[in-house]
Short mmCIF file of C-alpha atoms and ligand atoms in Angstrom, two decimals:
data_model
loop_
_atom_site.label_atom_id
_atom_site.label_comp_id
_atom_site.label_asym_id
_atom_site.label_seq_id
_atom_site.Cartn_x
_atom_site.Cartn_y
_atom_site.Cartn_z
CA MET A 46 53.14 22.78 21.59
CA SER A 47 53.22 22.86 25.32
CA ILE A 48 50.05 21.69 26.97
CA ARG A 49 49.70 22.51 30.65
CA HIS A 50 46.47 21.08 31.59
CA HIS A 51 45.91 17.34 31.15
CA LEU A 52 43.15 14.79 32.05
CA ASP A 53 42.48 13.60 35.29
CA GLU A 54 43.54 10.10 36.35
CA ALA A 55 39.75 9.38 36.73
CA THR A 56 38.62 10.36 33.61
CA LEU A 57 41.09 8.31 31.41
CA LEU A 58 40.12 5.14 33.25
CA SER A 59 36.36 5.90 32.51
CA TYR A 60 37.31 6.52 28.77
CA ALA A 61 39.18 3.10 28.52
CA ALA A 62 36.40 1.75 29.99
CA GLY A 63 34.12 2.91 28.11
CA SER A 64 31.95 4.27 30.65
CA MET A 65 31.49 7.94 29.97
CA SER A 66 29.10 9.72 28.14
CA GLN A 67 29.70 9.94 24.09
CA GLY A 68 30.43 13.89 24.73
CA MET A 69 32.69 13.30 27.10
CA ALA A 70 34.43 10.45 25.07
CA LEU A 71 34.85 12.62 22.24
CA VAL A 72 36.43 15.61 24.28
CA THR A 73 38.56 12.95 25.84
CA ALA A 74 39.52 11.50 22.52
CA CYS A 75 40.31 15.05 21.10
CA HIS A 76 42.95 15.60 24.05
CA LEU A 77 44.55 12.49 23.45
CA ALA A 78 44.79 13.49 19.83
CA MET A 79 46.81 16.47 20.84
CA CYS A 80 48.70 15.14 23.52
CA SER A 81 51.22 12.35 23.67
CA ALA A 82 51.90 12.41 27.42
CA CYS A 83 47.85 11.48 27.91
CA ARG A 84 48.00 9.14 25.16
CA LYS A 85 50.44 6.95 26.69
CA ARG A 86 48.67 7.28 30.26
CA ALA A 87 45.39 6.03 27.97
CA GLN A 88 47.32 3.23 26.67
CA HIS A 89 48.13 2.00 30.53
CA SER A 90 44.31 2.83 31.27
CA GLU A 91 43.35 0.44 28.38
CA ALA A 92 45.65 -2.03 29.28
CA ILE A 93 43.68 -2.35 32.91
CA GLY A 94 40.72 -3.52 30.84
CA GLY A 95 43.10 -6.03 28.75
CA ALA A 96 44.21 -7.57 31.96
CA LEU A 97 40.38 -7.78 33.35
CA MET A 98 39.02 -9.53 30.34
CA GLU A 99 41.99 -11.93 30.50
CA THR A 100 40.78 -12.91 34.12
CA LEU A 101 37.18 -13.48 32.91
CA THR A 102 35.98 -17.04 32.99
CA PRO A 103 35.33 -17.92 28.93
CA SER A 104 31.84 -17.81 27.85
CA PRO A 105 30.78 -20.82 25.62
CA ILE A 106 30.55 -19.62 22.02
CA SER A 107 28.25 -20.93 19.64
CA ASP A 108 29.75 -24.33 17.67
CA SER A 109 29.65 -22.39 14.47
CA ALA A 110 31.37 -19.33 15.50
CA LEU A 111 34.69 -19.90 13.92
CA ASP A 112 33.31 -21.04 10.72
CA ALA A 113 30.91 -18.11 10.37
CA VAL A 114 33.40 -15.42 11.00
CA LEU A 115 36.12 -17.41 8.55
CA ALA A 116 33.25 -17.29 6.11
CA ALA A 117 32.55 -13.71 6.74
CA ILE A 118 36.17 -13.01 5.81
CA GLU A 119 36.16 -15.36 2.80
CA ALA A 120 33.26 -13.33 1.48
CA GLN A 121 34.87 -9.80 1.86
CA ASP A 122 35.64 -8.62 -1.37
CA GLU A 123 39.52 -7.88 -1.17
CA PRO A 124 42.40 -9.20 0.99
CA ILE A 125 43.27 -6.53 3.44
CA GLN A 126 45.81 -4.36 1.82
CA VAL A 127 48.56 -3.96 4.41
CA GLU A 128 50.64 -1.78 2.43
CA THR A 129 48.26 0.72 1.45
CA VAL A 130 46.93 1.67 4.86
CA ARG A 131 49.06 4.37 5.68
CA SER A 132 48.71 5.94 9.03
CA LYS A 133 47.58 9.64 8.84
CA PRO A 134 49.85 11.96 10.35
CA VAL A 135 49.30 13.72 13.62
CA ARG A 136 47.87 17.30 12.70
CA PRO A 137 49.43 20.31 14.25
CA VAL A 138 46.83 21.24 16.99
CA ASP A 139 46.61 25.06 16.09
CA SER A 140 46.04 24.23 12.07
CA ASP A 141 42.55 22.53 12.42
CA VAL A 142 40.24 20.20 14.09
CA PRO A 143 41.25 17.53 16.06
CA ALA A 144 40.94 14.23 14.11
CA PRO A 145 38.16 12.60 16.47
CA LEU A 146 35.85 15.81 15.76
CA THR A 147 35.88 15.51 12.21
CA ASP A 148 33.64 12.62 12.21
CA TYR A 149 31.03 15.57 13.71
CA ILE A 150 31.98 18.83 11.98
CA GLY A 151 34.27 17.88 8.78
CA GLU A 152 38.05 19.74 8.75
CA SER A 153 36.93 23.15 9.52
CA PHE A 154 35.31 25.37 11.98
CA ASP A 155 34.19 27.50 9.25
CA GLU A 156 31.25 25.98 7.91
CA ILE A 157 29.44 25.58 11.39
CA GLU A 158 26.09 27.28 11.56
CA TRP A 159 26.80 28.99 15.01
CA LYS A 160 23.77 30.17 17.58
CA ARG A 161 24.14 33.21 19.39
CA ILE A 162 23.14 33.09 23.13
CA VAL A 163 24.45 36.55 23.78
CA PRO A 164 26.65 38.93 21.89
CA GLY A 165 30.08 37.49 21.44
CA VAL A 166 28.90 34.00 22.69
CA TYR A 167 28.04 31.36 20.22
CA TYR A 168 27.34 27.59 20.49
CA PHE A 169 26.70 24.35 18.31
CA ASP A 170 25.41 21.45 19.56
CA LEU A 171 26.91 18.36 18.45
CA PRO A 172 24.80 15.32 17.83
CA CYS A 173 26.17 12.81 20.76
CA GLN A 174 23.83 10.36 21.96
CA SER A 175 23.95 9.15 25.94
CA GLY A 176 23.08 11.86 27.77
CA GLY A 177 24.82 15.24 28.90
CA VAL A 178 25.88 18.50 27.19
CA SER A 179 28.33 18.15 24.32
CA ARG A 180 28.90 21.76 22.16
CA LEU A 181 31.16 23.59 20.84
CA LEU A 182 31.50 27.28 22.50
CA ARG A 183 33.06 30.26 20.45
CA ILE A 184 33.47 33.23 22.46
CA ALA A 185 34.72 36.51 21.47
CA PRO A 186 37.99 38.28 23.20
CA GLY A 187 37.05 39.88 26.10
CA LYS A 188 33.55 37.93 26.70
CA ALA A 189 33.18 35.35 29.68
CA MET A 190 31.19 32.32 29.53
CA LEU A 191 28.65 32.40 32.02
CA PRO A 192 29.47 31.59 35.47
CA HIS A 193 28.04 28.11 36.11
CA THR A 194 28.38 24.93 38.53
CA HIS A 195 27.92 21.44 37.47
CA GLU A 196 26.44 18.57 39.19
CA GLY A 197 28.71 15.84 37.59
CA ASN A 198 31.93 16.24 35.62
CA GLU A 199 32.69 18.83 32.76
CA LEU A 200 35.43 18.71 30.38
CA THR A 201 36.37 21.94 28.63
CA LEU A 202 39.03 21.59 25.67
CA VAL A 203 40.42 24.60 24.14
CA LEU A 204 40.67 24.11 20.27
CA LYS A 205 41.53 28.01 19.74
CA GLY A 206 42.37 31.25 21.34
CA SER A 207 42.77 31.02 25.29
CA PHE A 208 40.84 32.04 28.64
CA THR A 209 41.58 32.25 32.12
CA ASP A 210 39.52 31.06 34.91
CA GLU A 211 39.80 30.55 38.74
CA ILE A 212 42.05 28.11 37.82
CA GLY A 213 44.61 29.18 35.62
CA ARG A 214 45.18 30.04 31.91
CA PHE A 215 44.24 27.72 28.95
CA ALA A 216 45.54 27.70 25.59
CA ALA A 217 44.94 25.32 22.70
CA GLY A 218 45.19 21.67 23.74
CA ASP A 219 44.69 22.49 27.20
CA ILE A 220 41.85 20.73 28.99
CA ALA A 221 39.87 21.76 32.20
CA ASP A 222 38.62 18.52 33.65
CA LEU A 223 36.46 19.52 36.68
CA ASP A 224 33.96 17.96 38.93
CA ASP A 225 31.30 19.20 41.10
CA GLN A 226 33.21 21.18 43.47
CA ILE A 227 34.01 23.98 41.02
CA GLU A 228 32.11 27.30 40.12
CA HIS A 229 33.84 29.09 37.04
CA GLN A 230 33.53 31.69 35.01
CA PRO A 231 36.08 31.68 32.16
CA LEU A 232 36.95 35.31 30.44
CA VAL A 233 38.67 35.04 27.09
CA ASP A 234 42.08 36.61 26.77
CA SER A 235 43.28 35.72 23.31
CA SER A 236 43.00 38.39 20.50
CA GLU A 237 41.15 35.94 18.52
CA ASP A 238 37.84 33.97 19.31
CA CYS A 239 38.47 31.04 21.83
CA ILE A 240 36.77 27.91 20.40
CA CYS A 241 36.57 25.35 22.87
CA LEU A 242 34.79 21.86 23.20
CA VAL A 243 32.68 20.99 26.07
CA ALA A 244 30.94 17.87 27.61
CA THR A 245 29.25 17.18 30.74
CA ASP A 246 27.71 14.24 31.99
CA ALA A 247 24.61 15.90 33.27
CA PRO A 248 22.91 19.40 32.51
CA LEU A 249 24.37 22.51 33.68
CA LYS A 250 23.41 24.97 36.42
CA PHE A 251 23.76 28.62 36.24
CA THR A 252 24.51 30.78 38.91
CA THR A 253 23.12 33.94 37.71
CA ILE A 254 19.60 35.29 37.11
CA LEU A 255 20.60 35.45 33.32
CA GLY A 256 21.85 31.97 33.11
CA ARG A 257 18.74 30.61 34.60
CA LEU A 258 16.75 32.38 32.06
CA MET A 259 19.03 31.38 29.26
CA GLN A 260 18.71 27.76 30.39
CA PRO A 261 15.48 26.53 28.73
CA MET A 262 16.44 28.31 25.42
CA THR A 263 19.74 26.98 25.24
CA GLY A 264 19.36 23.90 26.82
CA PHE A 265 22.47 24.76 28.96
CA MET B 1094 21.11 -3.96 29.64
CA GLU B 1095 18.09 -5.42 31.29
CA ASP B 1096 19.80 -7.46 33.67
CA LYS B 1097 21.88 -4.66 34.79
CA GLU B 1098 19.69 -3.48 37.71
CA ASN B 1099 19.24 -6.89 39.33
CA ARG B 1100 23.17 -7.14 39.88
CA THR B 1101 24.54 -6.03 43.32
CA PRO B 1102 27.42 -3.58 42.52
CA GLY B 1103 30.72 -5.30 42.63
CA ASP B 1104 29.25 -8.59 43.95
CA ASP B 1105 31.79 -10.86 42.28
CA VAL B 1106 34.89 -8.78 42.48
CA GLU B 1107 36.65 -11.31 44.48
CA LYS B 1108 35.70 -14.19 41.95
CA VAL B 1109 37.27 -12.17 38.89
CA VAL B 1110 40.38 -10.88 40.88
CA ALA B 1111 40.93 -14.49 42.28
CA ILE B 1112 41.71 -16.52 39.35
CA SER B 1113 45.29 -16.97 38.74
CA ARG B 1114 46.62 -16.85 35.84
CA ASP B 1115 49.77 -18.84 33.50
CA PRO B 1116 52.36 -15.64 33.91
CA SER B 1117 53.92 -16.38 30.40
CA ALA B 1118 50.50 -16.82 28.90
CA SER B 1119 50.12 -13.15 27.78
CA ARG B 1120 53.77 -12.98 26.29
CA GLU B 1121 52.56 -15.89 24.31
CA TRP B 1122 49.55 -14.59 23.02
CA THR B 1123 50.96 -11.32 22.08
CA ALA B 1124 53.75 -12.79 20.28
CA ARG B 1125 51.03 -14.85 18.34
CA LEU B 1126 48.96 -11.78 17.16
CA ALA B 1127 52.11 -9.91 16.40
CA HIS B 1128 53.02 -12.74 13.99
CA PHE B 1129 49.45 -13.09 12.37
CA ALA B 1130 49.72 -9.40 11.79
CA GLU B 1131 52.91 -9.89 9.65
CA THR B 1132 52.08 -13.33 8.07
CA ARG B 1133 48.42 -13.29 8.25
CA GLU B 1134 48.69 -16.92 8.49
CA LYS B 1135 45.01 -18.69 9.20
CA ALA B 1136 46.21 -21.33 11.48
CA SER B 1137 47.60 -18.54 13.93
CA TYR B 1138 44.42 -16.47 13.41
CA ILE B 1139 42.38 -19.53 14.67
CA GLN B 1140 44.59 -20.12 17.80
CA LEU B 1141 43.84 -16.53 18.45
CA PHE B 1142 40.05 -16.98 17.88
CA ARG B 1143 39.72 -20.02 20.27
CA HIS B 1144 41.81 -18.15 22.96
CA PHE B 1145 40.16 -14.73 22.85
CA ALA B 1146 36.47 -15.31 21.51
CA PRO B 1147 35.27 -16.92 24.66
CA LYS B 1148 36.99 -13.81 26.72
CA VAL B 1149 35.40 -11.29 24.38
CA LYS B 1150 31.99 -12.81 24.97
CA ALA B 1151 32.55 -13.08 28.52
CA TYR B 1152 33.18 -9.48 28.61
CA ILE B 1153 30.41 -8.28 26.46
CA ILE B 1154 27.92 -10.30 28.72
CA ARG B 1155 29.33 -8.55 31.73
CA LEU B 1156 28.40 -5.12 29.92
CA GLY B 1157 24.58 -6.31 30.33
CA LEU B 1158 23.96 -7.49 26.81
CA THR B 1159 21.94 -10.59 25.80
CA GLU B 1160 23.56 -13.89 25.01
CA ALA B 1161 22.60 -13.82 21.39
CA THR B 1162 23.88 -9.94 20.95
CA ALA B 1163 27.08 -10.70 22.74
CA GLU B 1164 27.75 -13.88 20.26
CA GLU B 1165 26.71 -11.27 17.64
CA LEU B 1166 29.36 -8.79 18.78
CA MET B 1167 31.83 -11.33 19.63
CA GLN B 1168 31.98 -12.53 15.92
CA GLU B 1169 31.99 -8.81 14.68
CA THR B 1170 34.95 -8.23 16.95
CA MET B 1171 37.08 -11.49 15.60
CA LEU B 1172 36.28 -10.25 12.24
CA ALA B 1173 37.84 -7.04 13.15
CA VAL B 1174 40.99 -8.74 14.62
CA TRP B 1175 41.49 -9.85 11.26
CA ASN B 1176 40.82 -6.72 9.16
CA LYS B 1177 42.91 -4.63 11.80
CA ALA B 1178 45.83 -6.62 12.46
CA HIS B 1179 47.85 -4.58 10.25
CA LEU B 1180 47.34 -1.75 12.82
CA TYR B 1181 48.20 -3.79 15.68
CA ASN B 1182 51.83 -2.60 17.42
CA SER B 1183 52.88 -5.08 20.22
CA SER B 1184 55.48 -2.43 21.42
CA LYS B 1185 52.13 -0.54 22.48
CA ALA B 1186 49.48 -3.09 23.71
CA ALA B 1187 49.77 -6.59 24.59
CA ALA B 1188 47.24 -8.72 22.89
CA SER B 1189 44.57 -8.76 25.13
CA THR B 1190 44.72 -5.06 25.51
CA TRP B 1191 44.28 -4.52 22.04
CA ILE B 1192 41.32 -7.06 21.69
CA PHE B 1193 39.71 -5.49 24.61
CA THR B 1194 39.56 -2.26 22.94
CA LEU B 1195 38.14 -3.80 19.88
CA ALA B 1196 35.29 -5.31 21.93
CA ARG B 1197 34.85 -2.05 23.81
CA ASN B 1198 34.08 -0.25 20.46
CA GLN B 1199 31.96 -2.94 18.90
CA SER B 1200 29.72 -3.09 22.23
CA ILE B 1201 29.51 1.10 22.37
CA ASP B 1202 28.92 1.40 18.58
CA TRP B 1203 26.01 -1.21 19.31
CA MET B 1204 24.80 0.47 22.41
CA ARG B 1205 24.78 3.93 21.00
CA ARG B 1206 24.24 3.46 17.33
CA GLN B 1207 27.44 5.98 17.37
CA LYS B 1208 31.04 5.34 16.70
CA TYR B 1209 33.29 5.52 19.73
CA PRO B 1210 35.54 8.49 19.60
CA GLU B 1211 39.09 6.92 19.18
CA TYR B 1212 42.04 8.84 19.86
CA GLU B 1213 44.66 7.27 17.19
CA LEU B 1214 44.42 3.86 16.31
CA GLU B 1215 45.31 4.39 12.90
CA ASP B 1216 48.48 6.23 14.18
CA TRP B 1217 50.31 3.32 16.07
CA HIS B 1218 52.91 2.88 13.27
CA VAL B 1219 54.10 6.43 13.92
CA GLY B 1220 56.15 5.36 16.71
CA GLU B 1221 56.56 7.55 19.60
CA ASP B 1222 58.97 6.28 22.43
CA GLU B 1223 58.35 2.63 21.72
CA GLY B 1224 59.42 -0.25 24.05
CA ASP B 1225 60.47 -3.42 23.64
CA ALA B 1226 57.66 -6.12 21.64
CA GLY B 1227 56.77 -8.40 24.77
CA GLU B 1228 57.51 -5.90 27.45
CA GLN B 1229 53.47 -4.76 27.67
CA SER B 1230 52.51 -8.37 28.00
CA VAL B 1231 55.03 -8.81 30.97
CA LEU B 1232 53.64 -5.59 32.46
CA SER B 1233 50.24 -6.82 31.70
CA ASP B 1234 50.59 -9.96 33.59
CA ARG B 1235 52.27 -7.75 36.49
CA MET B 1236 49.20 -5.49 36.40
CA ALA B 1237 47.18 -8.65 37.16
CA GLU B 1238 48.87 -9.71 39.86
CA ALA B 1239 48.56 -5.89 41.27
CA MET B 1240 44.95 -6.34 40.91
CA LYS B 1241 44.89 -8.84 43.49
CA THR B 1242 46.30 -6.54 45.93
CA LEU B 1243 43.57 -3.61 45.46
CA PRO B 1244 41.35 -2.89 48.69
CA GLU B 1245 37.99 -4.31 48.01
CA ASN B 1246 36.43 -0.71 47.75
CA GLN B 1247 39.32 0.36 45.05
CA ALA B 1248 38.72 -3.05 42.95
CA GLN B 1249 35.02 -2.22 43.05
CA VAL B 1250 34.98 0.90 41.20
CA ILE B 1251 37.30 -0.62 38.94
CA TYR B 1252 35.16 -3.26 38.04
CA MET B 1253 31.99 -1.22 38.03
CA SER B 1254 33.37 0.77 35.34
CA PHE B 1255 35.14 -1.71 33.18
CA PHE B 1256 32.57 -4.63 33.24
CA GLU B 1257 29.39 -2.63 33.98
CA GLY B 1258 30.17 0.55 31.80
CA ARG B 1259 28.97 2.62 34.74
CA SER B 1260 29.74 6.58 34.92
CA HIS B 1261 31.52 7.97 37.97
CA GLN B 1262 27.95 9.60 38.73
CA GLU B 1263 25.94 6.32 38.26
CA ILE B 1264 28.76 4.53 40.63
CA ALA B 1265 28.46 7.14 43.02
CA ASP B 1266 24.74 7.01 43.08
CA ARG B 1267 24.91 2.87 43.20
CA ILE B 1268 27.40 2.73 46.33
CA GLY B 1269 25.98 6.02 47.83
CA ILE B 1270 29.24 7.75 48.10
CA PRO B 1271 29.85 11.38 46.60
CA LEU B 1272 31.27 11.89 43.29
CA GLY B 1273 34.54 12.97 44.26
CA SER B 1274 34.95 9.67 46.40
CA VAL B 1275 34.41 7.53 43.41
CA LYS B 1276 36.88 9.55 41.51
CA SER B 1277 39.77 9.30 44.35
CA ARG B 1278 39.25 5.73 44.59
CA ILE B 1279 39.73 5.18 41.02
CA ARG B 1280 42.68 7.42 41.13
CA LEU B 1281 44.12 5.14 43.73
CA ALA B 1282 43.55 1.91 42.03
CA ALA B 1283 44.93 3.30 38.78
CA ASP B 1284 47.84 4.79 40.46
CA LYS B 1285 48.66 1.29 41.97
CA LEU B 1286 48.16 -1.00 38.53
CA LYS B 1287 49.97 1.59 36.67
CA SER B 1288 52.70 1.56 39.12
CA VAL B 1289 54.34 -1.69 37.27
CA TRP B 1290 55.06 0.85 34.35
CA ARG B 1291 57.28 2.57 36.83
CA VAL B 1292 59.39 -0.14 37.66
CA ASP B 1293 62.15 -1.68 35.09
CA VAL B 1294 61.07 -4.64 33.49
ZN1 ZN C 2062 47.59 15.84 28.18
#
């Protein structure tokens, strides 16, 4: 797979710092699961956190802390089995759900209870804490997402199919990492349904009357 | 989180970046963690604990959690160091980086009651282009040096991200600049800090 649209440096840093909404962190982690180039960048962003932590003046810890942790280690049933913990292979992106998303929907898109917005456009909200929107969208070939702007950041990761918008063409693995400067209307150009994972750090604003009417109903 | 609002944003950037470090320290701790991961020697673990536990606690307090919670989460983090050491790969991260991510995840899990989405902790053994062990810690030291050269307005956004856990929008609101300016300051700072990886070790 060749991914053409990657994460913004500022997004990676916010992910590494743990300072973005749960939904946005989920989308970021899913792109990272699919993209080795961004994985390497993310490791470097996390190294900023490690170096910063090293610069902190140590805080006094409780006198019994070490004993408490050693006791907790003793109390664990079995010693850690180094050999049995094998790494899961990185799954091919077009086969299924990226690993971080399986905590929310399981291993397949088939079981999702989609809700219809308009014919050909479906959504499913993910139970992410800490504000903003986090949802899956399923859009039929030839259909478009409603045009919208947003006050904050918006991440859209393609999981299946593809779409085209004012910026370019986005296929599986590609991420649109946008901020509030952009109004866009993605149009699905694949022959299969396009499934995207979308997260924002603030509510979306629609720019059409239909969008405004939909807003209270869908939470967009 | 309660004392977050009373703090001036980025108020002690200078204090944070001015502390000088023993340049060989990071390499030593990385080697020690790698050694512990291999041997599971209790003595190595205790040394790691003595060095990192107070740093981890300091980080968690910086996020705005109470002393008691920070103590508890520090102990959980150090327990995770024991339990997950077999996943540590010294060619991908310095010890401080790996332990930082454990502390970050523990803190967020506690604050949100939801697991922070991780990308591949379990895949660290599936090597892509791995560097030499020890290289990461040298780069980590160089980055700490680079941190000192950041202009204050760039250090501030980095600091507010990592130590106060503020989103881009929150930072924009606090400093009173547009979201786009926050992001470009972060990009400039990250680019400078990451430049250490573009130079041969
Ligand atoms: Zn990427």
